């Protein structure tokens, strides 16, 4: 009996469900570097280097642990270039009796693997990925019969299920388990903009070892015309390195993570963020174990509740909810465009060449690090695309290409539903649309910008100001029925007609200046 266990590039966990019940003596673990996965969108060079390097390191660790590993390198002359082609070839090569694979994180691959089932010369088993707290059927069960699918209620269930930041129920007094501190959510304390006291300690950088350097050289050679640079590559590529990143985050940055969670500073790419998404999404870190580390810091009095609750909510709340929404809403989500946005993505998303200082800085960080933090993604890059009316599928491709932590299951709901409201509010109760004032409050971007944030219309006015109103007016038919947005229209209706005309003319004039991205950046 030979069991072939294909392990995909984001399944690098020793506790993987497909490996758990296998006997090392009759199992072949298969890892495959394939061109199709690197180019179906033309991923950032640093992202490809990260995934392939982490795969190579994981393969070595599996071998050290006694597993038989079949590792297919990208430039292997027999490589068919696709995951299904390589599974088929390996099943024949090893005369496998059974292929056992954990369900992939993407709809596209799920279909491809299911399509392979009948074609293989042996049986195939697709097992659930239980590295998440909430299984897909459980999420669908939670969603069924609910009018509104708000993250907050889902999150409370995850808190109860894990006991994270929960006091214990007391049978004697009959008191139920309750959230630590009496509240479920401390977000109100987590909205400080940057200030002079803010002094973020540097996040650890992991220098590429010989194996990673070889992968980087290969990526520079094979994917030379992909977006981004590998120059500053510093991601953890093993579970051991990722644990060090957790240690440093919990000790140095967690205490102020909450307070400055939404702050943005020009040239400061990490601030108090954890930079753990790449490691969690690859499978190098167990998300709940990371949360328990943060909880322990709270219990020891080393980090305040607003920071620890905020951090844990991102992982057991947002991350799990986003994954559930992906599987609930696919395949329609990929086509959604509730606001009929029809403008192509501007070229500056790729080049960073714009006078808007906020956007230029976010694109720079994205190009240099394959990373930007949450509020940059949502309130600068996403907000601009929303209010300028960029086609969702263009924006989705861009986000999937450029971030080292981007896999469709997590990228698509964040972009289509959270940032662009393309799902008409299934995920977010109202669009995250904002003018320059918000950006000015939360960042230092506006200080040295070519545009004036306080100027609302005309030459030199911050483009976000007029675009905000243009967006609201364009989408009035859909949005004014939303009672969280309705009062914006009362403000608009009270404005003098001439003023309203100036806003529309300013936005139209600005939109005229946008150069559409040349074809081929995202897809070949
Ligand atoms: P921290 O700020 O330290 O947060 C801690 C952890 O919480 C993260 O590591 C991540 O695992 C989790 N998390 C926080 N917010 C979210 C969220 N909205 N969805 C899922 N997990 C979350 N995250 C991705 O992992 N991949 C993506 O492709 C991705 N695309 C995004 C696109 C948009 C438009 C937006 C608004 C958000 C996106 N996010 C994505 C969520 C979030 O921006 C990143 O997880 C975060 O910036 C990663 O940096 P960090 O590890 O320092 O996060
Ligand atoms: C993103 C990616 C890349 C760039 N390369 C590979 C690869 O060579 N081999 C592989 O198994 N996976 C790769 N991935 C990840 C997949 O495209 C896909 O996003 C995940 O496997 C979904 O679970
Ligand atoms: Fe961005 Fe406007 Fe501020 Fe310039 S003035 S940094 S464009 S928000």
Coordinates of N, CA, C and O and ligand atoms in Angstrom, one line a residue, residues 8-10 32-34 37-38 40 43 47-48 51-52 55 83 104-106 108-109 407, ligand 2:
X8 N 0.3 21.2 -0.6 CA 0.3 22.5 -1.4 C 1.2 23.5 -0.7 O 1.5 23.4 0.5
X9 N 1.5 24.6 -1.4 CA 2.4 25.6 -1.0 C 2.0 26.3 0.3 O 2.9 26.9 1.0
X10 N 0.7 26.3 0.6 CA 0.3 27.0 1.9 C -0.2 26.0 2.9 O -1.0 26.3 3.7
X32 N 5.3 20.4 -4.7 CA 5.5 20.7 -6.2 C 5.6 22.2 -6.4 O 4.7 22.9 -6.1
X33 N 6.8 22.6 -7.0 CA 6.9 23.9 -7.4 C 6.4 23.9 -8.9 O 7.0 23.2 -9.7
X34 N 5.4 24.7 -9.2 CA 4.8 24.7 -10.5 C 4.6 26.1 -11.1 O 4.2 27.0 -10.4
X37 N 1.1 28.0 -10.9 CA 0.8 28.6 -9.6 C 1.5 30.0 -9.5 O 1.1 30.8 -8.7
X38 N 2.7 30.1 -10.1 CA 3.4 31.3 -10.0 C 2.9 32.4 -11.0 O 3.2 33.6 -10.9
X40 N -0.5 32.2 -12.8 CA -1.9 32.4 -13.2 C -2.3 33.8 -12.9 O -3.2 34.4 -13.6
X43 N 2.4 36.8 -9.7 CA 2.7 37.2 -8.3 C 4.0 38.0 -8.2 O 5.0 37.8 -8.9
X47 N 6.9 37.3 -3.1 CA 5.8 36.3 -2.7 C 6.2 34.9 -3.2 O 6.2 33.9 -2.5
X48 N 6.6 34.8 -4.5 CA 7.0 33.5 -5.1 C 8.2 33.0 -4.3 O 8.3 31.8 -3.9
X51 N 7.2 31.6 -0.8 CA 6.4 30.3 -0.8 C 7.4 29.2 -1.2 O 7.4 28.1 -0.5
X52 N 8.2 29.4 -2.3 CA 9.0 28.3 -2.7 C 10.1 28.0 -1.7 O 10.5 26.8 -1.4
X55 N 8.6 26.1 1.2 CA 8.3 24.7 0.7 C 9.6 23.9 0.8 O 9.6 22.8 1.3
X83 N -0.2 21.7 -10.8 CA -0.3 20.8 -9.7 C -1.0 19.5 -10.0 O -0.5 18.4 -9.6
X104 N -7.8 22.4 -0.9 CA -7.0 23.7 -1.1 C -7.8 24.9 -0.6 O -9.0 24.8 -0.4
X105 N -7.0 26.0 -0.5 CA -7.7 27.2 0.0 C -8.3 28.0 -1.1 O -8.8 29.1 -0.9
X106 N -8.4 27.5 -2.3 CA -8.9 28.3 -3.4 C -9.9 27.5 -4.2 O -9.7 26.4 -4.5
X108 N -10.7 27.8 -7.4 CA -10.0 27.3 -8.6 C -9.4 26.0 -8.5 O -9.5 25.1 -9.3
X109 N -8.6 25.8 -7.4 CA -7.9 24.6 -7.2 C -8.8 23.4 -6.7 O -8.5 22.3 -7.0
X407 N -3.7 34.9 -0.7 CA -4.3 33.7 -1.4 C -5.8 34.1 -1.6 O -6.3 34.8 -0.8
Ligands
LIG2 C1 0.9 31.0 -4.6 C2 1.7 29.8 -4.9 C3 2.8 29.9 -5.7 C4 3.4 31.1 -6.2 N1 3.5 28.7 -6.1 C5 3.1 27.5 -5.6 C6 3.7 26.3 -6.0 O1 4.7 26.4 -6.8 N2 3.3 25.2 -5.5 C7 2.2 25.1 -4.7 O2 1.8 24.0 -4.2 N3 1.5 26.2 -4.4 C8 1.9 27.4 -4.8 N4 1.2 28.6 -4.5 C9 0.0 28.4 -3.7 C10 -1.2 28.0 -4.5 O3 -1.2 28.8 -5.7 C11 -2.5 28.2 -3.8 O4 -2.7 29.5 -3.5 C12 -2.7 27.5 -2.6 O5 -2.2 26.2 -2.6 C13 -4.2 27.4 -2.2 O6 -4.4 26.6 -1.1

